[in-house]
JSON list of C-alpha atoms and ligand atoms in Angstrom, two decimals:
[
{"chain": "A", "resi": 126, "resn": "MET", "atom": "CA", "xyz": [5.60, 23.95, 15.54]},
{"chain": "A", "resi": 127, "resn": "GLN", "atom": "CA", "xyz": [8.21, 25.20, 13.25]},
{"chain": "A", "resi": 128, "resn": "GLN", "atom": "CA", "xyz": [7.34, 29.09, 11.63]},
{"chain": "A", "resi": 129, "resn": "SER", "atom": "CA", "xyz": [7.01, 28.10, 8.46]},
{"chain": "A", "resi": 130, "resn": "LEU", "atom": "CA", "xyz": [4.27, 25.24, 9.38]},
{"chain": "A", "resi": 131, "resn": "LEU", "atom": "CA", "xyz": [1.96, 27.93, 11.55]},
{"chain": "A", "resi": 132, "resn": "ARG", "atom": "CA", "xyz": [2.75, 30.17, 8.30]},
{"chain": "A", "resi": 133, "resn": "VAL", "atom": "CA", "xyz": [0.49, 27.30, 6.45]},
{"chain": "A", "resi": 134, "resn": "VAL", "atom": "CA", "xyz": [-1.67, 27.19, 9.14]},
{"chain": "A", "resi": 135, "resn": "ALA", "atom": "CA", "xyz": [-2.89, 30.31, 8.66]},
{"chain": "A", "resi": 136, "resn": "GLN", "atom": "CA", "xyz": [-2.91, 30.60, 4.61]},
{"chain": "A", "resi": 137, "resn": "LEU", "atom": "CA", "xyz": [-4.96, 27.35, 5.78]},
{"chain": "A", "resi": 138, "resn": "LYS", "atom": "CA", "xyz": [-7.38, 28.99, 8.34]},
{"chain": "A", "resi": 139, "resn": "ARG", "atom": "CA", "xyz": [-8.09, 32.41, 5.64]},
{"chain": "A", "resi": 140, "resn": "ALA", "atom": "CA", "xyz": [-8.40, 30.04, 2.22]},
{"chain": "A", "resi": 141, "resn": "GLN", "atom": "CA", "xyz": [-12.02, 28.33, 1.38]},
{"chain": "A", "resi": 142, "resn": "ARG", "atom": "CA", "xyz": [-10.51, 27.84, -2.42]},
{"chain": "A", "resi": 143, "resn": "ILE", "atom": "CA", "xyz": [-7.90, 24.93, -1.78]},
{"chain": "A", "resi": 144, "resn": "LEU", "atom": "CA", "xyz": [-6.06, 22.60, -4.32]},
{"chain": "A", "resi": 145, "resn": "ILE", "atom": "CA", "xyz": [-3.67, 19.40, -2.51]},
{"chain": "A", "resi": 146, "resn": "ILE", "atom": "CA", "xyz": [-1.34, 17.94, -5.47]},
{"chain": "A", "resi": 147, "resn": "THR", "atom": "CA", "xyz": [-0.38, 14.69, -4.64]},
{"chain": "A", "resi": 148, "resn": "GLY", "atom": "CA", "xyz": [2.46, 12.33, -6.24]},
{"chain": "A", "resi": 149, "resn": "ALA", "atom": "CA", "xyz": [4.65, 9.21, -5.36]},
{"chain": "A", "resi": 150, "resn": "GLY", "atom": "CA", "xyz": [6.15, 11.17, -1.98]},
{"chain": "A", "resi": 151, "resn": "LEU", "atom": "CA", "xyz": [3.13, 10.52, -0.07]},
{"chain": "A", "resi": 152, "resn": "SER", "atom": "CA", "xyz": [2.24, 7.46, -0.88]},
{"chain": "A", "resi": 153, "resn": "ALA", "atom": "CA", "xyz": [5.88, 6.33, -0.25]},
{"chain": "A", "resi": 154, "resn": "ASP", "atom": "CA", "xyz": [5.27, 7.26, 3.48]},
{"chain": "A", "resi": 155, "resn": "SER", "atom": "CA", "xyz": [2.97, 4.35, 4.02]},
{"chain": "A", "resi": 156, "resn": "GLY", "atom": "CA", "xyz": [5.73, 1.90, 2.72]},
{"chain": "A", "resi": 157, "resn": "LEU", "atom": "CA", "xyz": [4.93, 1.79, -1.54]},
{"chain": "A", "resi": 158, "resn": "PRO", "atom": "CA", "xyz": [7.97, 1.71, -3.88]},
{"chain": "A", "resi": 159, "resn": "THR", "atom": "CA", "xyz": [7.66, 4.11, -6.81]},
{"chain": "A", "resi": 160, "resn": "TYR", "atom": "CA", "xyz": [7.30, 2.84, -10.01]},
{"chain": "A", "resi": 161, "resn": "ARG", "atom": "CA", "xyz": [10.95, 3.19, -10.35]},
{"chain": "A", "resi": 162, "resn": "GLY", "atom": "CA", "xyz": [11.69, 1.33, -7.44]},
{"chain": "A", "resi": 163, "resn": "LEU", "atom": "CA", "xyz": [9.36, -2.15, -8.50]},
{"chain": "A", "resi": 164, "resn": "GLY", "atom": "CA", "xyz": [11.18, -4.79, -7.90]},
{"chain": "A", "resi": 165, "resn": "GLY", "atom": "CA", "xyz": [14.62, -4.17, -6.65]},
{"chain": "A", "resi": 166, "resn": "LEU", "atom": "CA", "xyz": [14.86, -2.10, -10.87]},
{"chain": "A", "resi": 167, "resn": "TYR", "atom": "CA", "xyz": [18.54, -0.90, -11.10]},
{"chain": "A", "resi": 168, "resn": "ASN", "atom": "CA", "xyz": [18.41, 2.41, -13.05]},
{"chain": "A", "resi": 169, "resn": "GLY", "atom": "CA", "xyz": [14.70, 2.31, -14.12]},
{"chain": "A", "resi": 170, "resn": "HIS", "atom": "CA", "xyz": [15.30, -0.77, -16.46]},
{"chain": "A", "resi": 171, "resn": "THR", "atom": "CA", "xyz": [13.62, -3.91, -16.28]},
{"chain": "A", "resi": 172, "resn": "ALA", "atom": "CA", "xyz": [15.36, -7.53, -16.19]},
{"chain": "A", "resi": 173, "resn": "GLU", "atom": "CA", "xyz": [14.30, -7.72, -19.85]},
{"chain": "A", "resi": 174, "resn": "GLY", "atom": "CA", "xyz": [16.52, -4.49, -20.34]},
{"chain": "A", "resi": 175, "resn": "LEU", "atom": "CA", "xyz": [13.81, -2.08, -20.99]},
{"chain": "A", "resi": 176, "resn": "PRO", "atom": "CA", "xyz": [13.15, 1.36, -19.41]},
{"chain": "A", "resi": 177, "resn": "ILE", "atom": "CA", "xyz": [10.64, 0.36, -17.01]},
{"chain": "A", "resi": 178, "resn": "GLU", "atom": "CA", "xyz": [7.84, 3.37, -18.90]},
{"chain": "A", "resi": 179, "resn": "ALA", "atom": "CA", "xyz": [8.57, 0.94, -22.09]},
{"chain": "A", "resi": 180, "resn": "ALA", "atom": "CA", "xyz": [7.52, -1.71, -20.12]},
{"chain": "A", "resi": 181, "resn": "LEU", "atom": "CA", "xyz": [4.37, -0.01, -18.30]},
{"chain": "A", "resi": 182, "resn": "SER", "atom": "CA", "xyz": [3.03, 1.93, -21.59]},
{"chain": "A", "resi": 183, "resn": "GLY", "atom": "CA", "xyz": [0.18, 1.46, -23.57]},
{"chain": "A", "resi": 184, "resn": "GLY", "atom": "CA", "xyz": [1.80, 0.04, -26.65]},
{"chain": "A", "resi": 185, "resn": "MET", "atom": "CA", "xyz": [3.86, -2.84, -24.66]},
{"chain": "A", "resi": 186, "resn": "LEU", "atom": "CA", "xyz": [-0.31, -3.76, -23.22]},
{"chain": "A", "resi": 187, "resn": "GLN", "atom": "CA", "xyz": [-1.00, -4.08, -26.48]},
{"chain": "A", "resi": 188, "resn": "SER", "atom": "CA", "xyz": [2.57, -6.50, -27.72]},
{"chain": "A", "resi": 189, "resn": "ASP", "atom": "CA", "xyz": [3.29, -8.31, -25.22]},
{"chain": "A", "resi": 190, "resn": "PRO", "atom": "CA", "xyz": [0.10, -7.98, -22.53]},
{"chain": "A", "resi": 191, "resn": "ALA", "atom": "CA", "xyz": [2.36, -10.63, -20.16]},
{"chain": "A", "resi": 192, "resn": "LEU", "atom": "CA", "xyz": [5.15, -8.06, -20.14]},
{"chain": "A", "resi": 193, "resn": "CYS", "atom": "CA", "xyz": [3.20, -5.11, -19.34]},
{"chain": "A", "resi": 194, "resn": "TRP", "atom": "CA", "xyz": [1.28, -6.53, -16.87]},
{"chain": "A", "resi": 195, "resn": "LYS", "atom": "CA", "xyz": [4.07, -8.12, -14.85]},
{"chain": "A", "resi": 196, "resn": "TYR", "atom": "CA", "xyz": [5.01, -5.18, -13.66]},
{"chain": "A", "resi": 197, "resn": "LEU", "atom": "CA", "xyz": [1.43, -3.91, -13.48]},
{"chain": "A", "resi": 198, "resn": "ALA", "atom": "CA", "xyz": [1.35, -6.65, -11.36]},
{"chain": "A", "resi": 199, "resn": "GLN", "atom": "CA", "xyz": [4.03, -5.95, -8.88]},
{"chain": "A", "resi": 200, "resn": "LEU", "atom": "CA", "xyz": [2.32, -2.39, -8.92]},
{"chain": "A", "resi": 201, "resn": "ALA", "atom": "CA", "xyz": [-0.83, -3.24, -8.21]},
{"chain": "A", "resi": 202, "resn": "GLY", "atom": "CA", "xyz": [0.54, -6.21, -5.35]},
{"chain": "A", "resi": 203, "resn": "ALA", "atom": "CA", "xyz": [2.41, -3.36, -4.12]},
{"chain": "A", "resi": 204, "resn": "CYS", "atom": "CA", "xyz": [-0.42, -1.10, -4.06]},
{"chain": "A", "resi": 205, "resn": "LEU", "atom": "CA", "xyz": [-2.95, -4.08, -1.93]},
{"chain": "A", "resi": 206, "resn": "GLN", "atom": "CA", "xyz": [-0.61, -4.77, 0.64]},
{"chain": "A", "resi": 207, "resn": "ALA", "atom": "CA", "xyz": [0.10, -1.23, 1.85]},
{"chain": "A", "resi": 208, "resn": "ARG", "atom": "CA", "xyz": [-2.16, 0.76, 3.30]},
{"chain": "A", "resi": 209, "resn": "PRO", "atom": "CA", "xyz": [-3.61, 4.85, 3.60]},
{"chain": "A", "resi": 210, "resn": "ASN", "atom": "CA", "xyz": [-1.77, 6.64, 6.45]},
{"chain": "A", "resi": 211, "resn": "ALA", "atom": "CA", "xyz": [-1.85, 9.43, 8.42]},
{"chain": "A", "resi": 212, "resn": "ALA", "atom": "CA", "xyz": [-1.13, 12.33, 5.88]},
{"chain": "A", "resi": 213, "resn": "HIS", "atom": "CA", "xyz": [-3.46, 10.62, 3.70]},
{"chain": "A", "resi": 214, "resn": "MET", "atom": "CA", "xyz": [-6.47, 11.02, 6.64]},
{"chain": "A", "resi": 215, "resn": "ALA", "atom": "CA", "xyz": [-5.22, 14.69, 7.35]},
{"chain": "A", "resi": 216, "resn": "ILE", "atom": "CA", "xyz": [-6.15, 15.40, 3.71]},
{"chain": "A", "resi": 217, "resn": "ALA", "atom": "CA", "xyz": [-9.17, 13.85, 3.74]},
{"chain": "A", "resi": 218, "resn": "ARG", "atom": "CA", "xyz": [-10.37, 15.37, 7.39]},
{"chain": "A", "resi": 219, "resn": "LEU", "atom": "CA", "xyz": [-9.51, 19.18, 5.78]},
{"chain": "A", "resi": 220, "resn": "GLN", "atom": "CA", "xyz": [-11.75, 18.35, 2.68]},
{"chain": "A", "resi": 221, "resn": "LYS", "atom": "CA", "xyz": [-14.03, 17.91, 5.95]},
{"chain": "A", "resi": 222, "resn": "LEU", "atom": "CA", "xyz": [-13.51, 21.28, 6.84]},
{"chain": "A", "resi": 223, "resn": "LYS", "atom": "CA", "xyz": [-13.18, 22.66, 3.60]},
{"chain": "A", "resi": 224, "resn": "PRO", "atom": "CA", "xyz": [-16.23, 21.81, 1.50]},
{"chain": "A", "resi": 225, "resn": "GLU", "atom": "CA", "xyz": [-14.20, 23.39, -0.94]},
{"chain": "A", "resi": 226, "resn": "CYS", "atom": "CA", "xyz": [-10.78, 22.27, -0.82]},
{"chain": "A", "resi": 227, "resn": "TRP", "atom": "CA", "xyz": [-10.16, 19.91, -4.19]},
{"chain": "A", "resi": 228, "resn": "VAL", "atom": "CA", "xyz": [-6.97, 16.63, -4.21]},
{"chain": "A", "resi": 229, "resn": "LEU", "atom": "CA", "xyz": [-5.41, 16.50, -7.97]},
{"chain": "A", "resi": 230, "resn": "THR", "atom": "CA", "xyz": [-3.77, 12.81, -7.18]},
{"chain": "A", "resi": 231, "resn": "GLN", "atom": "CA", "xyz": [-0.60, 11.49, -9.48]},
{"chain": "A", "resi": 232, "resn": "ASN", "atom": "CA", "xyz": [-1.31, 7.63, -7.75]},
{"chain": "A", "resi": 233, "resn": "ILE", "atom": "CA", "xyz": [-3.03, 5.53, -8.72]},
{"chain": "A", "resi": 234, "resn": "ASP", "atom": "CA", "xyz": [-3.55, 3.38, -5.79]},
{"chain": "A", "resi": 235, "resn": "GLY", "atom": "CA", "xyz": [-6.59, 4.53, -4.52]},
{"chain": "A", "resi": 236, "resn": "TYR", "atom": "CA", "xyz": [-5.20, 5.47, -1.09]},
{"chain": "A", "resi": 237, "resn": "HIS", "atom": "CA", "xyz": [-7.26, 8.99, -0.83]},
{"chain": "A", "resi": 238, "resn": "ARG", "atom": "CA", "xyz": [-10.70, 7.44, -1.56]},
{"chain": "A", "resi": 239, "resn": "ALA", "atom": "CA", "xyz": [-9.92, 5.09, 1.10]},
{"chain": "A", "resi": 240, "resn": "ALA", "atom": "CA", "xyz": [-9.12, 7.44, 3.30]},
{"chain": "A", "resi": 241, "resn": "GLY", "atom": "CA", "xyz": [-12.18, 9.25, 2.89]},
{"chain": "A", "resi": 242, "resn": "SER", "atom": "CA", "xyz": [-11.71, 11.95, 0.33]},
{"chain": "A", "resi": 243, "resn": "PRO", "atom": "CA", "xyz": [-15.26, 12.55, -1.83]},
{"chain": "A", "resi": 244, "resn": "ALA", "atom": "CA", "xyz": [-15.30, 11.12, -5.10]},
{"chain": "A", "resi": 245, "resn": "GLU", "atom": "CA", "xyz": [-17.13, 14.26, -6.73]},
{"chain": "A", "resi": 246, "resn": "ARG", "atom": "CA", "xyz": [-14.03, 16.55, -4.89]},
{"chain": "A", "resi": 247, "resn": "LEU", "atom": "CA", "xyz": [-10.71, 13.49, -6.02]},
{"chain": "A", "resi": 248, "resn": "ILE", "atom": "CA", "xyz": [-8.95, 13.91, -9.60]},
{"chain": "A", "resi": 249, "resn": "GLU", "atom": "CA", "xyz": [-7.25, 11.03, -10.59]},
{"chain": "A", "resi": 250, "resn": "ILE", "atom": "CA", "xyz": [-5.35, 11.83, -12.66]},
{"chain": "A", "resi": 251, "resn": "HIS", "atom": "CA", "xyz": [-3.69, 8.90, -13.93]},
{"chain": "A", "resi": 252, "resn": "GLY", "atom": "CA", "xyz": [-6.77, 6.56, -13.15]},
{"chain": "A", "resi": 253, "resn": "GLN", "atom": "CA", "xyz": [-7.17, 3.65, -10.53]},
{"chain": "A", "resi": 254, "resn": "LEU", "atom": "CA", "xyz": [-5.69, 0.27, -10.40]},
{"chain": "A", "resi": 255, "resn": "THR", "atom": "CA", "xyz": [-9.60, -0.60, -9.61]},
{"chain": "A", "resi": 256, "resn": "PRO", "atom": "CA", "xyz": [-11.82, -2.40, -11.50]},
{"chain": "A", "resi": 257, "resn": "LEU", "atom": "CA", "xyz": [-10.23, -4.34, -14.67]},
{"chain": "A", "resi": 258, "resn": "PHE", "atom": "CA", "xyz": [-11.95, -4.26, -17.69]},
{"chain": "A", "resi": 259, "resn": "CYS", "atom": "CA", "xyz": [-12.32, -6.41, -21.13]},
{"chain": "A", "resi": 260, "resn": "LEU", "atom": "CA", "xyz": [-10.89, -4.69, -23.78]},
{"chain": "A", "resi": 261, "resn": "ASP", "atom": "CA", "xyz": [-13.13, -6.70, -25.28]},
{"chain": "A", "resi": 262, "resn": "CYS", "atom": "CA", "xyz": [-16.59, -7.53, -24.22]},
{"chain": "A", "resi": 263, "resn": "ALA", "atom": "CA", "xyz": [-15.51, -4.04, -21.87]},
{"chain": "A", "resi": 264, "resn": "ALA", "atom": "CA", "xyz": [-17.15, -5.92, -18.89]},
{"chain": "A", "resi": 265, "resn": "GLU", "atom": "CA", "xyz": [-15.93, -4.82, -15.86]},
{"chain": "A", "resi": 266, "resn": "ASP", "atom": "CA", "xyz": [-13.82, -7.40, -13.15]},
{"chain": "A", "resi": 267, "resn": "GLY", "atom": "CA", "xyz": [-13.60, -6.56, -9.75]},
{"chain": "A", "resi": 268, "resn": "ASP", "atom": "CA", "xyz": [-11.54, -9.45, -8.80]},
{"chain": "A", "resi": 269, "resn": "LEU", "atom": "CA", "xyz": [-7.39, -7.54, -8.84]},
{"chain": "A", "resi": 270, "resn": "PRO", "atom": "CA", "xyz": [-6.64, -10.26, -6.37]},
{"chain": "A", "resi": 271, "resn": "ALA", "atom": "CA", "xyz": [-7.44, -13.10, -8.06]},
{"chain": "A", "resi": 272, "resn": "HIS", "atom": "CA", "xyz": [-6.01, -12.75, -10.76]},
{"chain": "A", "resi": 273, "resn": "LEU", "atom": "CA", "xyz": [-2.57, -10.99, -9.66]},
{"chain": "A", "resi": 274, "resn": "THR", "atom": "CA", "xyz": [-1.78, -14.53, -7.82]},
{"chain": "A", "resi": 275, "resn": "ALA", "atom": "CA", "xyz": [-3.24, -16.61, -11.71]},
{"chain": "A", "resi": 276, "resn": "PRO", "atom": "CA", "xyz": [-1.30, -17.00, -14.92]},
{"chain": "A", "resi": 277, "resn": "MET", "atom": "CA", "xyz": [-0.19, -13.11, -16.61]},
{"chain": "A", "resi": 278, "resn": "PRO", "atom": "CA", "xyz": [-2.35, -11.54, -18.40]},
{"chain": "A", "resi": 279, "resn": "PRO", "atom": "CA", "xyz": [-5.35, -11.48, -16.67]},
{"chain": "A", "resi": 280, "resn": "ARG", "atom": "CA", "xyz": [-8.49, -12.54, -18.82]},
{"chain": "A", "resi": 281, "resn": "CYS", "atom": "CA", "xyz": [-11.81, -12.06, -18.99]},
{"chain": "A", "resi": 282, "resn": "ARG", "atom": "CA", "xyz": [-13.85, -14.61, -17.89]},
{"chain": "A", "resi": 283, "resn": "HIS", "atom": "CA", "xyz": [-17.11, -13.74, -20.27]},
{"chain": "A", "resi": 284, "resn": "CYS", "atom": "CA", "xyz": [-15.11, -14.11, -23.72]},
{"chain": "A", "resi": 285, "resn": "GLN", "atom": "CA", "xyz": [-11.29, -14.57, -22.23]},
{"chain": "A", "resi": 286, "resn": "GLY", "atom": "CA", "xyz": [-10.47, -10.99, -24.04]},
{"chain": "A", "resi": 287, "resn": "LEU", "atom": "CA", "xyz": [-7.27, -9.09, -22.16]},
{"chain": "A", "resi": 288, "resn": "LEU", "atom": "CA", "xyz": [-8.31, -7.81, -19.32]},
{"chain": "A", "resi": 289, "resn": "ARG", "atom": "CA", "xyz": [-6.58, -4.19, -17.91]},
{"chain": "A", "resi": 290, "resn": "PRO", "atom": "CA", "xyz": [-7.02, -1.70, -14.78]},
{"chain": "A", "resi": 291, "resn": "PRO", "atom": "CA", "xyz": [-8.28, 2.26, -15.66]},
{"chain": "A", "resi": 292, "resn": "VAL", "atom": "CA", "xyz": [-4.91, 3.05, -15.42]},
{"chain": "A", "resi": 293, "resn": "VAL", "atom": "CA", "xyz": [-3.14, 5.84, -17.87]},
{"chain": "A", "resi": 294, "resn": "LEU", "atom": "CA", "xyz": [-0.27, 3.41, -18.94]},
{"chain": "A", "resi": 295, "resn": "PHE", "atom": "CA", "xyz": [2.29, 5.85, -20.33]},
{"chain": "A", "resi": 296, "resn": "GLY", "atom": "CA", "xyz": [1.99, 6.90, -23.84]},
{"chain": "A", "resi": 297, "resn": "GLU", "atom": "CA", "xyz": [-1.40, 7.34, -23.44]},
{"chain": "A", "resi": 298, "resn": "MET", "atom": "CA", "xyz": [-3.67, 9.77, -22.92]},
{"chain": "A", "resi": 299, "resn": "LEU", "atom": "CA", "xyz": [-5.04, 11.54, -19.88]},
{"chain": "A", "resi": 300, "resn": "GLY", "atom": "CA", "xyz": [-8.80, 10.51, -19.16]},
{"chain": "A", "resi": 301, "resn": "GLU", "atom": "CA", "xyz": [-10.66, 13.36, -20.64]},
{"chain": "A", "resi": 302, "resn": "ASP", "atom": "CA", "xyz": [-13.35, 13.16, -18.12]},
{"chain": "A", "resi": 303, "resn": "SER", "atom": "CA", "xyz": [-10.63, 14.46, -15.21]},
{"chain": "A", "resi": 304, "resn": "VAL", "atom": "CA", "xyz": [-8.86, 16.77, -17.85]},
{"chain": "A", "resi": 305, "resn": "ALA", "atom": "CA", "xyz": [-12.61, 18.62, -18.30]},
{"chain": "A", "resi": 306, "resn": "ARG", "atom": "CA", "xyz": [-12.73, 18.93, -14.33]},
{"chain": "A", "resi": 307, "resn": "LEU", "atom": "CA", "xyz": [-9.37, 19.44, -13.87]},
{"chain": "A", "resi": 308, "resn": "GLN", "atom": "CA", "xyz": [-10.11, 22.89, -16.16]},
{"chain": "A", "resi": 309, "resn": "GLY", "atom": "CA", "xyz": [-13.43, 23.35, -14.78]},
{"chain": "A", "resi": 310, "resn": "GLU", "atom": "CA", "xyz": [-11.79, 23.98, -11.36]},
{"chain": "A", "resi": 311, "resn": "MET", "atom": "CA", "xyz": [-8.79, 25.81, -12.41]},
{"chain": "A", "resi": 312, "resn": "ALA", "atom": "CA", "xyz": [-11.31, 27.85, -14.14]},
{"chain": "A", "resi": 313, "resn": "LYS", "atom": "CA", "xyz": [-12.86, 29.09, -10.75]},
{"chain": "A", "resi": 314, "resn": "GLY", "atom": "CA", "xyz": [-9.74, 29.34, -9.26]},
{"chain": "A", "resi": 315, "resn": "PHE", "atom": "CA", "xyz": [-7.74, 28.27, -5.99]},
{"chain": "A", "resi": 316, "resn": "GLU", "atom": "CA", "xyz": [-6.62, 31.11, -3.58]},
{"chain": "A", "resi": 317, "resn": "LEU", "atom": "CA", "xyz": [-3.87, 28.08, -2.46]},
{"chain": "A", "resi": 318, "resn": "VAL", "atom": "CA", "xyz": [-2.31, 25.14, -4.18]},
{"chain": "A", "resi": 319, "resn": "ILE", "atom": "CA", "xyz": [-0.29, 22.65, -1.81]},
{"chain": "A", "resi": 320, "resn": "CYS", "atom": "CA", "xyz": [2.06, 20.07, -3.40]},
{"chain": "A", "resi": 321, "resn": "VAL", "atom": "CA", "xyz": [3.05, 16.99, -1.60]},
{"chain": "A", "resi": 322, "resn": "GLY", "atom": "CA", "xyz": [5.75, 14.76, -3.04]},
{"chain": "A", "resi": 323, "resn": "THR", "atom": "CA", "xyz": [5.51, 14.59, -6.37]},
{"chain": "A", "resi": 324, "resn": "SER", "atom": "CA", "xyz": [9.16, 15.76, -8.79]},
{"chain": "A", "resi": 325, "resn": "ALA", "atom": "CA", "xyz": [6.67, 17.98, -10.72]},
{"chain": "A", "resi": 326, "resn": "SER", "atom": "CA", "xyz": [7.75, 16.82, -13.93]},
{"chain": "A", "resi": 327, "resn": "PHE", "atom": "CA", "xyz": [4.10, 16.38, -15.96]},
{"chain": "A", "resi": 328, "resn": "PRO", "atom": "CA", "xyz": [2.76, 20.27, -17.12]},
{"chain": "A", "resi": 329, "resn": "TYR", "atom": "CA", "xyz": [-0.47, 19.34, -16.13]},
{"chain": "A", "resi": 330, "resn": "ILE", "atom": "CA", "xyz": [0.73, 18.91, -12.20]},
{"chain": "A", "resi": 331, "resn": "VAL", "atom": "CA", "xyz": [2.47, 22.25, -12.53]},
{"chain": "A", "resi": 332, "resn": "GLU", "atom": "CA", "xyz": [-0.10, 24.33, -14.16]},
{"chain": "A", "resi": 333, "resn": "PRO", "atom": "CA", "xyz": [-2.45, 24.68, -11.23]},
{"chain": "A", "resi": 334, "resn": "LEU", "atom": "CA", "xyz": [0.49, 25.95, -9.63]},
{"chain": "A", "resi": 335, "resn": "ILE", "atom": "CA", "xyz": [1.07, 28.31, -11.38]},
{"chain": "A", "resi": 336, "resn": "ARG", "atom": "CA", "xyz": [-1.43, 29.78, -12.38]},
{"chain": "A", "resi": 337, "resn": "THR", "atom": "CA", "xyz": [-2.36, 30.33, -9.07]},
{"chain": "A", "resi": 338, "resn": "LYS", "atom": "CA", "xyz": [0.93, 31.95, -7.76]},
{"chain": "A", "resi": 339, "resn": "GLN", "atom": "CA", "xyz": [-0.05, 34.09, -11.20]},
{"chain": "A", "resi": 340, "resn": "ARG", "atom": "CA", "xyz": [-3.44, 35.13, -9.74]},
{"chain": "A", "resi": 341, "resn": "GLY", "atom": "CA", "xyz": [-2.64, 36.24, -5.96]},
{"chain": "A", "resi": 342, "resn": "GLY", "atom": "CA", "xyz": [-2.59, 33.09, -4.52]},
{"chain": "A", "resi": 343, "resn": "PHE", "atom": "CA", "xyz": [-0.49, 31.72, -2.12]},
{"chain": "A", "resi": 344, "resn": "THR", "atom": "CA", "xyz": [1.67, 28.29, -2.80]},
{"chain": "A", "resi": 345, "resn": "VAL", "atom": "CA", "xyz": [3.05, 25.51, -0.61]},
{"chain": "A", "resi": 346, "resn": "GLU", "atom": "CA", "xyz": [5.43, 22.93, -1.74]},
{"chain": "A", "resi": 347, "resn": "ILE", "atom": "CA", "xyz": [6.00, 20.45, 0.97]},
{"chain": "A", "resi": 348, "resn": "ASN", "atom": "CA", "xyz": [8.84, 17.47, -0.22]},
{"chain": "A", "resi": 349, "resn": "PRO", "atom": "CA", "xyz": [11.84, 16.61, 1.24]},
{"chain": "A", "resi": 350, "resn": "GLU", "atom": "CA", "xyz": [13.67, 16.30, -2.01]},
{"chain": "A", "resi": 351, "resn": "ARG", "atom": "CA", "xyz": [14.23, 19.66, -4.14]},
{"chain": "A", "resi": 352, "resn": "SER", "atom": "CA", "xyz": [12.12, 19.36, -7.25]},
{"chain": "A", "resi": 353, "resn": "ALA", "atom": "CA", "xyz": [11.08, 21.94, -10.52]},
{"chain": "A", "resi": 354, "resn": "ILE", "atom": "CA", "xyz": [8.85, 23.94, -8.60]},
{"chain": "A", "resi": 355, "resn": "SER", "atom": "CA", "xyz": [10.73, 24.19, -5.21]},
{"chain": "A", "resi": 356, "resn": "ALA", "atom": "CA", "xyz": [12.34, 27.31, -6.18]},
{"chain": "A", "resi": 357, "resn": "GLN", "atom": "CA", "xyz": [8.81, 29.36, -7.36]},
{"chain": "A", "resi": 358, "resn": "VAL", "atom": "CA", "xyz": [6.35, 28.62, -4.06]},
{"chain": "A", "resi": 359, "resn": "ASP", "atom": "CA", "xyz": [5.79, 30.43, -1.18]},
{"chain": "A", "resi": 360, "resn": "ILE", "atom": "CA", "xyz": [7.07, 28.37, 1.28]},
{"chain": "A", "resi": 361, "resn": "ARG", "atom": "CA", "xyz": [8.70, 24.93, 1.18]},
{"chain": "A", "resi": 362, "resn": "ILE", "atom": "CA", "xyz": [8.41, 22.96, 3.96]},
{"chain": "A", "resi": 363, "resn": "GLY", "atom": "CA", "xyz": [11.62, 20.16, 3.53]},
{"chain": "A", "resi": 364, "resn": "THR", "atom": "CA", "xyz": [9.47, 17.62, 5.60]},
{"chain": "A", "resi": 365, "resn": "LYS", "atom": "CA", "xyz": [7.86, 14.04, 4.71]},
{"chain": "A", "resi": 366, "resn": "ALA", "atom": "CA", "xyz": [4.29, 14.46, 4.54]},
{"chain": "A", "resi": 367, "resn": "LEU", "atom": "CA", "xyz": [3.65, 12.39, 7.04]},
{"chain": "A", "resi": 368, "resn": "ASP", "atom": "CA", "xyz": [5.48, 14.60, 9.83]},
{"chain": "A", "resi": 369, "resn": "ALA", "atom": "CA", "xyz": [3.66, 18.02, 8.25]},
{"chain": "A", "resi": 370, "resn": "ILE", "atom": "CA", "xyz": [0.57, 17.31, 7.41]},
{"chain": "A", "resi": 371, "resn": "PRO", "atom": "CA", "xyz": [-1.35, 15.79, 9.86]},
{"chain": "A", "resi": 372, "resn": "ALA", "atom": "CA", "xyz": [-0.14, 18.56, 11.97]},
{"chain": "A", "resi": 373, "resn": "LEU", "atom": "CA", "xyz": [-1.08, 21.01, 9.81]},
{"chain": "A", "resi": 374, "resn": "VAL", "atom": "CA", "xyz": [-4.66, 19.91, 10.03]},
{"chain": "A", "resi": 375, "resn": "SER", "atom": "CA", "xyz": [-4.53, 19.28, 13.48]},
{"chain": "A", "resi": 376, "resn": "HIS", "atom": "CA", "xyz": [-4.31, 22.84, 14.38]},
{"chain": "A", "resi": 377, "resn": "LEU", "atom": "CA", "xyz": [-7.14, 24.10, 11.94]},
{"chain": "B", "resi": 115, "resn": "ZN", "atom": "ZN1", "xyz": [-15.09, -9.45, -21.91]}
]
């Protein structure tokens, strides 16, 4: 085993309060395209000539729900086709071994839950794809796959109102509950933070890492590509999550 992985194993053995932060790179190892890779987008622009961030925005859901849903449906379809990979499974196993190990994810694919990460120690900061809910009567609709093969946008079976997933679209606020849970756990502090496959472009993703470092905790990045935090972490492992995390957890 490579020296840097062994150093992370030693930190994992020692630490109790652990935070694993995960991003698109983790699910890319399941074959899932990142939202920028949707439908073969070129430079992140849609067939309509919009930046994908505009198509997948809260404003677009209101002004042109069919267009927003065209891209939501591509994203949802891709998520339903792929599965959690061995790295998701290893993270769930780590959480069993370490009852104070939390996961903070930007991913909306639900793979951490599917892999067995406990809901009470999982913060899906950008929400999740299911269940859909009606913007008019608030009724929930759990049958996402059926809606994906029907005309867009999906409509409520009770009142024909617009359905949407409980995801945080571009331009929308983060969920209050997720933010409160994250703040609460950050206040308690973490001994070890491991960032996996995230470009670390959101301040709320970087903050737990920076705060942990300031308090003398240990920080790790696992990512084949360099990111905004690469220069700041104690150990950088430049491989895919799939090549590092199962190996790390198998040594505990
Ligand atoms: Zn309704």
